[in-house]
C-alpha atoms as a printed R data frame, in Angstrom:
    type eleno elety resid chain resno       x       y       z
1   ATOM     1    CA   MET     A     1  13.861 -18.007  -0.019
2   ATOM     2    CA   LYS     A     2  11.947 -17.646   3.330
3   ATOM     3    CA   ILE     A     3   9.934 -14.308   3.684
4   ATOM     4    CA   VAL     A     4   7.956 -12.904   6.572
5   ATOM     5    CA   ILE     A     5   5.064 -10.590   5.375
6   ATOM     6    CA   THR     A     6   3.339  -8.527   7.647
7   ATOM     7    CA   GLY     A     7  -0.383  -7.738   6.644
8   ATOM     8    CA   GLY     A     8  -0.277 -10.781   4.502
9   ATOM     9    CA   ALA     A     9  -4.182 -11.176   4.965
10  ATOM    10    CA   GLY     A    10  -4.755  -7.925   3.780
11  ATOM    11    CA   PHE     A    11  -5.275  -6.261   0.451
12  ATOM    12    CA   ILE     A    12  -1.753  -5.765  -1.017
13  ATOM    13    CA   GLY     A    13   0.059  -8.347   1.408
14  ATOM    14    CA   SER     A    14  -2.215 -11.285   0.317
15  ATOM    15    CA   ASN     A    15  -1.929 -10.616  -3.267
16  ATOM    16    CA   THR     A    16   1.889 -10.445  -2.920
17  ATOM    17    CA   VAL     A    17   1.669 -13.834  -0.749
18  ATOM    18    CA   ASP     A    18   0.026 -15.639  -3.611
19  ATOM    19    CA   LYS     A    19   2.529 -14.564  -6.030
20  ATOM    20    CA   LEU     A    20   5.530 -15.404  -3.765
21  ATOM    21    CA   ILE     A    21   4.095 -18.831  -3.085
22  ATOM    22    CA   GLY     A    22   3.649 -19.357  -6.802
23  ATOM    23    CA   LEU     A    23   7.149 -18.645  -7.433
24  ATOM    24    CA   GLY     A    24   8.248 -21.248  -4.758
25  ATOM    25    CA   HIS     A    25   9.052 -19.107  -1.835
26  ATOM    26    CA   LYS     A    26   8.354 -20.056   1.913
27  ATOM    27    CA   VAL     A    27   6.094 -17.333   3.371
28  ATOM    28    CA   VAL     A    28   5.080 -16.486   6.997
29  ATOM    29    CA   ILE     A    29   2.201 -14.180   7.457
30  ATOM    30    CA   ILE     A    30   1.521 -11.908  10.435
31  ATOM    31    CA   ASP     A    31  -1.730 -10.236  10.598
32  ATOM    32    CA   ASN     A    32  -4.105  -9.224  13.540
33  ATOM    33    CA   LEU     A    33  -7.127  -9.626  11.104
34  ATOM    34    CA   VAL     A    34  -8.417  -6.261  12.107
35  ATOM    35    CA   THR     A    35  -8.668  -5.281   8.300
36  ATOM    36    CA   GLY     A    36  -7.234  -8.401   6.933
37  ATOM    37    CA   ARG     A    37  -9.514 -11.317   6.153
38  ATOM    38    CA   LYS     A    38  -9.333 -14.945   6.792
39  ATOM    39    CA   GLU     A    39 -10.405 -15.949   3.451
40  ATOM    40    CA   ASN     A    40  -7.147 -14.122   2.046
41  ATOM    41    CA   ILE     A    41  -4.836 -16.251   3.663
42  ATOM    42    CA   ASN     A    42  -2.844 -18.562   1.311
43  ATOM    43    CA   HIS     A    43  -3.120 -22.136   2.915
44  ATOM    44    CA   ASP     A    44   0.615 -22.818   1.958
45  ATOM    45    CA   ALA     A    45   1.767 -20.030   4.302
46  ATOM    46    CA   VAL     A    46   2.458 -20.180   7.990
47  ATOM    47    CA   PHE     A    47   0.191 -17.731   9.602
48  ATOM    48    CA   TYR     A    48   0.567 -16.010  13.010
49  ATOM    49    CA   HIS     A    49  -2.695 -14.264  14.339
50  ATOM    50    CA   THR     A    50  -0.715 -11.551  16.004
51  ATOM    51    CA   ASP     A    51  -0.416  -7.719  16.141
52  ATOM    52    CA   ILE     A    52   2.853  -6.018  14.803
53  ATOM    53    CA   ARG     A    53   3.182  -4.246  18.378
54  ATOM    54    CA   ASP     A    54   3.097  -7.526  20.356
55  ATOM    55    CA   ASP     A    55   5.951  -8.620  22.394
56  ATOM    56    CA   SER     A    56   5.584 -11.909  20.528
57  ATOM    57    CA   ILE     A    57   6.972 -10.692  17.509
58  ATOM    58    CA   LYS     A    58  10.660 -11.077  18.240
59  ATOM    59    CA   ASP     A    59  10.198 -14.629  19.285
60  ATOM    60    CA   ILE     A    60   8.224 -15.326  16.004
61  ATOM    61    CA   PHE     A    61  11.185 -13.912  14.060
62  ATOM    62    CA   LEU     A    62  13.821 -15.735  15.768
63  ATOM    63    CA   LYS     A    63  11.858 -18.895  15.282
64  ATOM    64    CA   GLU     A    64  11.200 -18.469  11.596
65  ATOM    65    CA   LYS     A    65  14.515 -16.823  10.597
66  ATOM    66    CA   PRO     A    66  13.428 -15.023   7.391
67  ATOM    67    CA   GLU     A    67  15.898 -13.809   4.966
68  ATOM    68    CA   VAL     A    68  13.598 -10.982   3.672
69  ATOM    69    CA   VAL     A    69  10.612  -9.086   5.500
70  ATOM    70    CA   ILE     A    70   8.060  -7.364   3.509
71  ATOM    71    CA   HIS     A    71   6.273  -4.873   5.938
72  ATOM    72    CA   ASP     A    72   2.709  -4.067   4.769
73  ATOM    73    CA   ALA     A    73   0.724  -3.936   7.905
74  ATOM    74    CA   ALA     A    74  -0.388  -0.613   9.000
75  ATOM    75    CA   GLN     A    75  -3.280   1.783   9.862
76  ATOM    76    CA   ILE     A    76  -4.126   2.685   6.340
77  ATOM    77    CA   SER     A    77  -6.248   5.640   6.496
78  ATOM    78    CA   VAL     A    78  -5.209   9.184   6.035
79  ATOM    79    CA   ARG     A    79  -8.639  10.310   7.534
80  ATOM    80    CA   ILE     A    80  -8.181   8.141  10.558
81  ATOM    81    CA   SER     A    81  -4.809   9.362  11.135
82  ATOM    82    CA   VAL     A    82  -6.080  13.041  11.283
83  ATOM    83    CA   GLU     A    83  -8.784  11.977  13.791
84  ATOM    84    CA   ASP     A    84  -6.443  10.161  16.045
85  ATOM    85    CA   PRO     A    85  -2.613  10.965  15.306
86  ATOM    86    CA   ARG     A    86  -1.481   9.065  18.488
87  ATOM    87    CA   GLN     A    87  -3.158   5.658  17.530
88  ATOM    88    CA   ASP     A    88  -1.879   6.090  13.897
89  ATOM    89    CA   ALA     A    89   1.666   6.588  15.432
90  ATOM    90    CA   ASP     A    90   1.374   3.743  17.721
91  ATOM    91    CA   ILE     A    91   0.664   1.411  14.909
92  ATOM    92    CA   ASN     A    92   2.567   2.905  12.212
93  ATOM    93    CA   ILE     A    93   5.680   4.080  14.011
94  ATOM    94    CA   CYS     A    94   5.939   2.024  16.945
95  ATOM    95    CA   GLY     A    95   4.672  -1.181  15.509
96  ATOM    96    CA   SER     A    96   7.052  -0.926  12.577
97  ATOM    97    CA   LEU     A    97   9.882  -0.258  15.105
98  ATOM    98    CA   ASN     A    98   8.893  -3.533  16.657
99  ATOM    99    CA   ILE     A    99   9.120  -5.220  13.205
100 ATOM   100    CA   ILE     A   100  12.481  -3.618  12.371
101 ATOM   101    CA   GLU     A   101  14.005  -4.612  15.659
102 ATOM   102    CA   ALA     A   102  12.642  -8.196  15.423
103 ATOM   103    CA   ALA     A   103  14.244  -8.306  11.839
104 ATOM   104    CA   ARG     A   104  17.736  -6.979  13.187
105 ATOM   105    CA   ALA     A   105  17.560  -9.587  16.086
106 ATOM   106    CA   SER     A   106  16.803 -12.463  13.669
107 ATOM   107    CA   GLN     A   107  19.567 -11.333  11.128
108 ATOM   108    CA   ALA     A   108  17.286 -10.904   8.295
109 ATOM   109    CA   LYS     A   109  18.943  -9.322   5.283
110 ATOM   110    CA   LYS     A   110  16.443  -6.887   4.056
111 ATOM   111    CA   ILE     A   111  13.157  -5.104   4.721
112 ATOM   112    CA   ILE     A   112  10.759  -4.106   1.921
113 ATOM   113    CA   PHE     A   113   8.614  -1.466   3.423
114 ATOM   114    CA   ALA     A   114   5.190  -0.307   1.952
115 ATOM   115    CA   SER     A   115   5.695   3.442   2.356
116 ATOM   116    CA   SER     A   116   3.457   6.081   0.657
117 ATOM   117    CA   GLY     A   117   4.344   8.178  -2.536
118 ATOM   118    CA   GLY     A   118   0.899   9.739  -2.136
119 ATOM   119    CA   THR     A   119   1.782  11.277   1.342
120 ATOM   120    CA   VAL     A   120   5.299  11.627   1.931
121 ATOM   121    CA   TYR     A   121   6.104  14.458  -0.455
122 ATOM   122    CA   GLY     A   122   2.998  16.562   0.850
123 ATOM   123    CA   GLU     A   123   1.467  19.304  -1.426
124 ATOM   124    CA   GLN     A   124   3.749  18.799  -4.508
125 ATOM   125    CA   GLU     A   125   5.873  21.592  -5.868
126 ATOM   126    CA   TYR     A   126   6.191  19.950  -9.432
127 ATOM   127    CA   PHE     A   127   4.583  17.137 -11.192
128 ATOM   128    CA   PRO     A   128   5.241  14.150 -11.284
129 ATOM   129    CA   ALA     A   129   7.023  14.052  -8.162
130 ATOM   130    CA   ASP     A   130  10.462  12.168  -8.368
131 ATOM   131    CA   GLU     A   131  12.436  11.005  -5.372
132 ATOM   132    CA   LYS     A   132  14.397  14.167  -4.897
133 ATOM   133    CA   HIS     A   133  11.183  16.190  -4.270
134 ATOM   134    CA   SER     A   134  11.131  17.679  -0.880
135 ATOM   135    CA   LEU     A   135   9.526  15.480   1.869
136 ATOM   136    CA   ASN     A   136   6.656  17.547   3.676
137 ATOM   137    CA   PRO     A   137   3.501  15.442   4.663
138 ATOM   138    CA   VAL     A   138   0.542  17.192   5.636
139 ATOM   139    CA   SER     A   139  -1.146  14.193   7.274
140 ATOM   140    CA   PRO     A   140   0.069  12.331  10.264
141 ATOM   141    CA   TYR     A   141  -0.232   9.086   8.338
142 ATOM   142    CA   GLY     A   142   2.450  10.559   5.939
143 ATOM   143    CA   VAL     A   143   4.536  11.793   8.805
144 ATOM   144    CA   ALA     A   144   4.501   8.162  10.194
145 ATOM   145    CA   LYS     A   145   5.589   6.592   6.957
146 ATOM   146    CA   LEU     A   146   8.315   8.989   6.379
147 ATOM   147    CA   ALA     A   147   9.497   8.534  10.043
148 ATOM   148    CA   VAL     A   148   9.787   4.682   9.332
149 ATOM   149    CA   GLU     A   149  11.904   5.274   6.140
150 ATOM   150    CA   LYS     A   150  14.257   7.496   8.469
151 ATOM   151    CA   TYR     A   151  14.340   4.533  11.150
152 ATOM   152    CA   LEU     A   152  15.111   2.105   8.143
153 ATOM   153    CA   TYR     A   153  18.000   4.338   7.128
154 ATOM   154    CA   TYR     A   154  19.286   4.357  10.809
155 ATOM   155    CA   TYR     A   155  19.224   0.715  10.898
156 ATOM   156    CA   TRP     A   156  20.902   0.276   7.503
157 ATOM   157    CA   LYS     A   157  23.864   2.517   8.542
158 ATOM   158    CA   ASN     A   158  24.389   1.130  12.050
159 ATOM   159    CA   PHE     A   159  23.546  -2.611  11.807
160 ATOM   160    CA   GLY     A   160  23.605  -3.308   7.829
161 ATOM   161    CA   LEU     A   161  20.031  -4.033   7.656
162 ATOM   162    CA   GLU     A   162  19.089  -3.346   3.934
163 ATOM   163    CA   TYR     A   163  15.709  -1.877   2.925
164 ATOM   164    CA   ILE     A   164  13.746  -0.726   0.042
165 ATOM   165    CA   ALA     A   165  10.990   1.587   0.748
166 ATOM   166    CA   LEU     A   166   8.358   1.472  -2.000
167 ATOM   167    CA   ARG     A   167   6.552   4.621  -2.110
168 ATOM   168    CA   TYR     A   168   3.160   3.722  -3.400
169 ATOM   169    CA   GLY     A   169   0.749   5.646  -5.347
170 ATOM   170    CA   ASN     A   170  -3.066   4.954  -4.681
171 ATOM   171    CA   ILE     A   171  -3.207   1.294  -5.066
172 ATOM   172    CA   TYR     A   172  -6.520  -0.376  -6.024
173 ATOM   173    CA   GLY     A   173  -7.695  -3.875  -7.250
174 ATOM   174    CA   PRO     A   174  -9.259  -7.076  -6.114
175 ATOM   175    CA   ARG     A   175  -9.535  -7.796  -2.319
176 ATOM   176    CA   GLN     A   176  -9.520  -4.044  -1.589
177 ATOM   177    CA   ASP     A   177 -11.874  -3.340   1.400
178 ATOM   178    CA   PRO     A   178 -14.930  -1.420   0.155
179 ATOM   179    CA   LEU     A   179 -16.185  -0.730   3.499
180 ATOM   180    CA   GLY     A   180 -13.267   1.121   5.166
181 ATOM   181    CA   GLU     A   181 -11.991   4.739   4.876
182 ATOM   182    CA   ALA     A   182  -9.379   3.884   2.244
183 ATOM   183    CA   GLY     A   183  -9.891   2.947  -1.350
184 ATOM   184    CA   VAL     A   184 -12.122   5.182  -3.598
185 ATOM   185    CA   VAL     A   185 -12.230   2.677  -6.514
186 ATOM   186    CA   ALA     A   186 -13.477  -0.202  -4.107
187 ATOM   187    CA   ILE     A   187 -15.936   2.033  -2.460
188 ATOM   188    CA   PHE     A   188 -17.405   3.394  -5.781
189 ATOM   189    CA   SER     A   189 -17.578  -0.231  -7.223
190 ATOM   190    CA   LYS     A   190 -19.604  -1.541  -3.994
191 ATOM   191    CA   GLN     A   191 -21.994   1.729  -4.253
192 ATOM   192    CA   ILE     A   192 -22.728   1.250  -8.018
193 ATOM   193    CA   LEU     A   193 -23.328  -2.544  -7.478
194 ATOM   194    CA   ASP     A   194 -25.491  -1.716  -4.583
195 ATOM   195    CA   GLY     A   195 -27.655   0.433  -6.915
196 ATOM   196    CA   ARG     A   196 -26.430   3.616  -4.847
197 ATOM   197    CA   ASP     A   197 -24.856   7.046  -6.279
198 ATOM   198    CA   PRO     A   198 -21.493   7.229  -5.492
199 ATOM   199    CA   ILE     A   199 -20.479  10.019  -3.067
200 ATOM   200    CA   VAL     A   200 -17.579  12.393  -4.140
201 ATOM   201    CA   ASN     A   201 -15.823  14.255  -1.493
202 ATOM   202    CA   GLY     A   202 -15.367  17.857  -2.274
203 ATOM   203    CA   ASP     A   203 -15.677  18.871  -6.047
204 ATOM   204    CA   GLY     A   204 -14.040  15.674  -7.212
205 ATOM   205    CA   LYS     A   205 -11.095  17.254  -8.854
206 ATOM   206    CA   GLN     A   206  -8.657  16.111  -6.637
207 ATOM   207    CA   THR     A   207  -6.114  13.761  -8.367
208 ATOM   208    CA   ARG     A   208  -4.124  10.943  -7.422
209 ATOM   209    CA   ASP     A   209  -1.684   8.218  -9.183
210 ATOM   210    CA   TYR     A   210  -3.828   5.099  -9.390
211 ATOM   211    CA   VAL     A   211  -1.623   1.961  -9.565
212 ATOM   212    CA   TYR     A   212  -3.273  -1.711 -10.184
213 ATOM   213    CA   VAL     A   213  -2.306  -4.228  -7.274
214 ATOM   214    CA   GLY     A   214  -0.792  -6.743  -9.729
215 ATOM   215    CA   ASP     A   215   1.675  -3.941 -10.787
216 ATOM   216    CA   VAL     A   216   2.527  -3.301  -6.957
217 ATOM   217    CA   VAL     A   217   3.226  -7.101  -6.510
218 ATOM   218    CA   GLU     A   218   5.641  -7.009  -9.380
219 ATOM   219    CA   ALA     A   219   7.603  -4.258  -7.754
220 ATOM   220    CA   ASN     A   220   8.033  -6.318  -4.370
221 ATOM   221    CA   ILE     A   221   8.876  -9.392  -6.608
222 ATOM   222    CA   LYS     A   222  11.631  -7.359  -8.344
223 ATOM   223    CA   ALA     A   223  12.811  -5.817  -4.978
224 ATOM   224    CA   LEU     A   224  13.635  -9.045  -3.379
225 ATOM   225    CA   ASP     A   225  17.155  -9.605  -4.814
226 ATOM   226    CA   ASN     A   226  17.812  -6.226  -5.745
227 ATOM   227    CA   ASP     A   227  20.913  -4.344  -4.195
228 ATOM   228    CA   PHE     A   228  19.404  -0.946  -4.120
229 ATOM   229    CA   VAL     A   229  19.009   0.771  -0.816
230 ATOM   230    CA   GLY     A   230  16.455   3.713  -0.458
231 ATOM   231    CA   GLY     A   231  13.119   4.985  -1.405
232 ATOM   232    CA   LEU     A   232  11.490   4.298  -4.864
233 ATOM   233    CA   ASN     A   233   8.206   5.620  -6.362
234 ATOM   234    CA   ILE     A   234   5.749   3.144  -7.464
235 ATOM   235    CA   GLY     A   235   3.436   4.856  -9.653
236 ATOM   236    CA   THR     A   236   2.229   5.475 -13.164
237 ATOM   237    CA   GLY     A   237   3.263   9.111 -13.891
238 ATOM   238    CA   ILE     A   238  -0.390   9.567 -14.715
239 ATOM   239    CA   GLU     A   239  -2.550  12.029 -12.862
240 ATOM   240    CA   SER     A   240  -6.339  11.077 -12.595
241 ATOM   241    CA   ASP     A   241  -9.067  12.937 -10.742
242 ATOM   242    CA   VAL     A   242 -12.119  11.385  -8.697
243 ATOM   243    CA   LEU     A   243 -14.568  12.591 -11.405
244 ATOM   244    CA   SER     A   244 -12.593  10.553 -13.975
245 ATOM   245    CA   LEU     A   245 -12.809   7.448 -11.799
246 ATOM   246    CA   PHE     A   246 -16.589   7.877 -11.443
247 ATOM   247    CA   LYS     A   247 -16.955   8.442 -15.184
248 ATOM   248    CA   ILE     A   248 -14.990   5.199 -16.248
249 ATOM   249    CA   LEU     A   249 -16.833   3.175 -13.639
250 ATOM   250    CA   LYS     A   250 -20.282   4.194 -14.505
251 ATOM   251    CA   GLN     A   251 -19.292   3.257 -18.258
252 ATOM   252    CA   ILE     A   252 -18.023   0.018 -17.248
253 ATOM   253    CA   SER     A   253 -20.968  -0.665 -15.004
254 ATOM   254    CA   GLY     A   254 -23.599   0.244 -17.622
255 ATOM   255    CA   THR     A   255 -25.669   1.889 -14.920
256 ATOM   256    CA   ASP     A   256 -27.484   5.105 -14.868
257 ATOM   257    CA   VAL     A   257 -26.079   5.924 -11.320
258 ATOM   258    CA   GLU     A   258 -25.169   9.617 -10.607
259 ATOM   259    CA   LYS     A   259 -22.585  11.238  -8.519
260 ATOM   260    CA   VAL     A   260 -23.488  13.006  -5.115
261 ATOM   261    CA   HIS     A   261 -21.159  15.466  -3.761
262 ATOM   262    CA   GLY     A   262 -20.135  15.448  -0.041
263 ATOM   263    CA   PRO     A   263 -17.819  17.680   1.999
264 ATOM   264    CA   ALA     A   264 -14.141  17.558   1.422
265 ATOM   265    CA   LYS     A   265 -11.929  15.589   3.889
266 ATOM   266    CA   LYS     A   266  -9.203  17.378   5.994
267 ATOM   267    CA   GLY     A   267  -5.610  16.196   5.573
268 ATOM   268    CA   GLU     A   268  -6.118  15.163   1.933
269 ATOM   269    CA   GLN     A   269  -3.678  16.682  -0.656
270 ATOM   270    CA   ARG     A   270  -5.196  18.229  -3.820
271 ATOM   271    CA   ARG     A   271  -2.879  16.743  -6.326
272 ATOM   272    CA   SER     A   272  -0.546  13.868  -6.381
273 ATOM   273    CA   VAL     A   273   1.368  11.875  -9.166
274 ATOM   274    CA   LEU     A   274   4.592   9.947  -9.153
275 ATOM   275    CA   SER     A   275   7.481   9.474 -11.501
276 ATOM   276    CA   TYR     A   276   8.552   5.877 -11.602
277 ATOM   277    CA   ASN     A   277  11.641   6.405 -13.749
278 ATOM   278    CA   LYS     A   278  14.037   5.442 -10.819
279 ATOM   279    CA   ALA     A   279  12.164   2.289 -10.388
280 ATOM   280    CA   ARG     A   280  12.428   1.558 -14.004
281 ATOM   281    CA   GLN     A   281  16.207   2.095 -13.844
282 ATOM   282    CA   VAL     A   282  16.904   0.320 -10.509
283 ATOM   283    CA   LEU     A   283  14.381  -2.416 -10.526
284 ATOM   284    CA   GLY     A   284  13.398  -2.895 -14.397
285 ATOM   285    CA   TRP     A   285   9.872  -2.137 -13.142
286 ATOM   286    CA   GLU     A   286   7.278  -0.315 -14.938
287 ATOM   287    CA   PRO     A   287   3.306  -0.340 -14.730
288 ATOM   288    CA   THR     A   288   1.549  -2.515 -17.381
289 ATOM   289    CA   VAL     A   289  -2.011  -2.381 -16.431
290 ATOM   290    CA   SER     A   290  -3.897   0.864 -17.666
291 ATOM   291    CA   LEU     A   291  -6.530   2.559 -15.528
292 ATOM   292    CA   LYS     A   292  -9.356   1.484 -17.522
293 ATOM   293    CA   GLN     A   293  -8.027  -2.067 -17.746
294 ATOM   294    CA   GLY     A   294  -7.554  -2.222 -13.904
295 ATOM   295    CA   LEU     A   295 -11.053  -0.583 -13.298
296 ATOM   296    CA   GLU     A   296 -12.577  -3.299 -15.390
297 ATOM   297    CA   LYS     A   297 -10.679  -6.082 -13.466
298 ATOM   298    CA   THR     A   298 -11.583  -4.600 -10.162
299 ATOM   299    CA   TYR     A   299 -15.246  -4.005 -10.786
300 ATOM   300    CA   ASN     A   300 -15.756  -7.356 -12.197
301 ATOM   301    CA   TRP     A   301 -14.021  -9.051  -9.417
302 ATOM   302    CA   PHE     A   302 -16.579  -7.168  -6.961
303 ATOM   303    CA   LYS     A   303 -19.416  -8.138  -9.317
304 ATOM   304    CA   GLN     A   304 -18.585 -11.806  -9.159
305 ATOM   305    CA   ARG     A   305 -18.669 -11.733  -5.532
306 ATOM   306    CA   LYS     A   306 -21.891  -9.890  -4.956
307 ATOM   307    CA   PRO     A   307 -24.469 -11.905  -3.041
């Protein structure tokens, strides 16, 4: 199968590319390398150094003729979306529309979209949230992800372009950027390895559903040939707070670092945890890596790469 993957030099995308190529698929990567890294690019993939908003996207799709598109490229920071909603919309809505239009023009069969279960539901009314939960995002990032889901529904109904929107929890693991705004696990890991005390935003009791990247890759693989159309949560059903992350990482590291509390960030939800029952029923998917196992894998990956 030929697959175009946007953001294929990034954290989730590059891990997915490696798995796809290992399974024998032909992969085309589109990435502007703003947050993606050259060293993440699989040499067996075709690579286009291009922004998803660029006019060249349609020509690339018409040339490559993908059967499936995995759309991972995005502005990934909730905080940046709060600071600059217009930029977030330009990348995450207009850029996504450019990809969807190119997929339609090239007669792709399906789009697998990296949506966000951590933001599209907003402040949760019940825990864990399933796909029937009301959709009231409280950040521009979440608004954009939900808007793209609605556009995908429109293209499916009017043009027959199938889609699965994978509503991710908080993904962590090897290759996550520890220098950006997103990814508390990667940020804490780097701070600990640098001998610095990790900074906890607010009281640290805000919770998220932390999902190991290897499990996310498997969800993408299972979505390739599945006939389901719509949104699916990809989470663990387990709610973990930031203080717990720090405690586990400190134990793994064997260091005597201490947490330092900083100000809380605007636009961030207090609690978030997802039910994956529908993904289990539809895709036969469920998480296999526990939080402690995943944190050990992630911390050790960063440790091995420390200069």
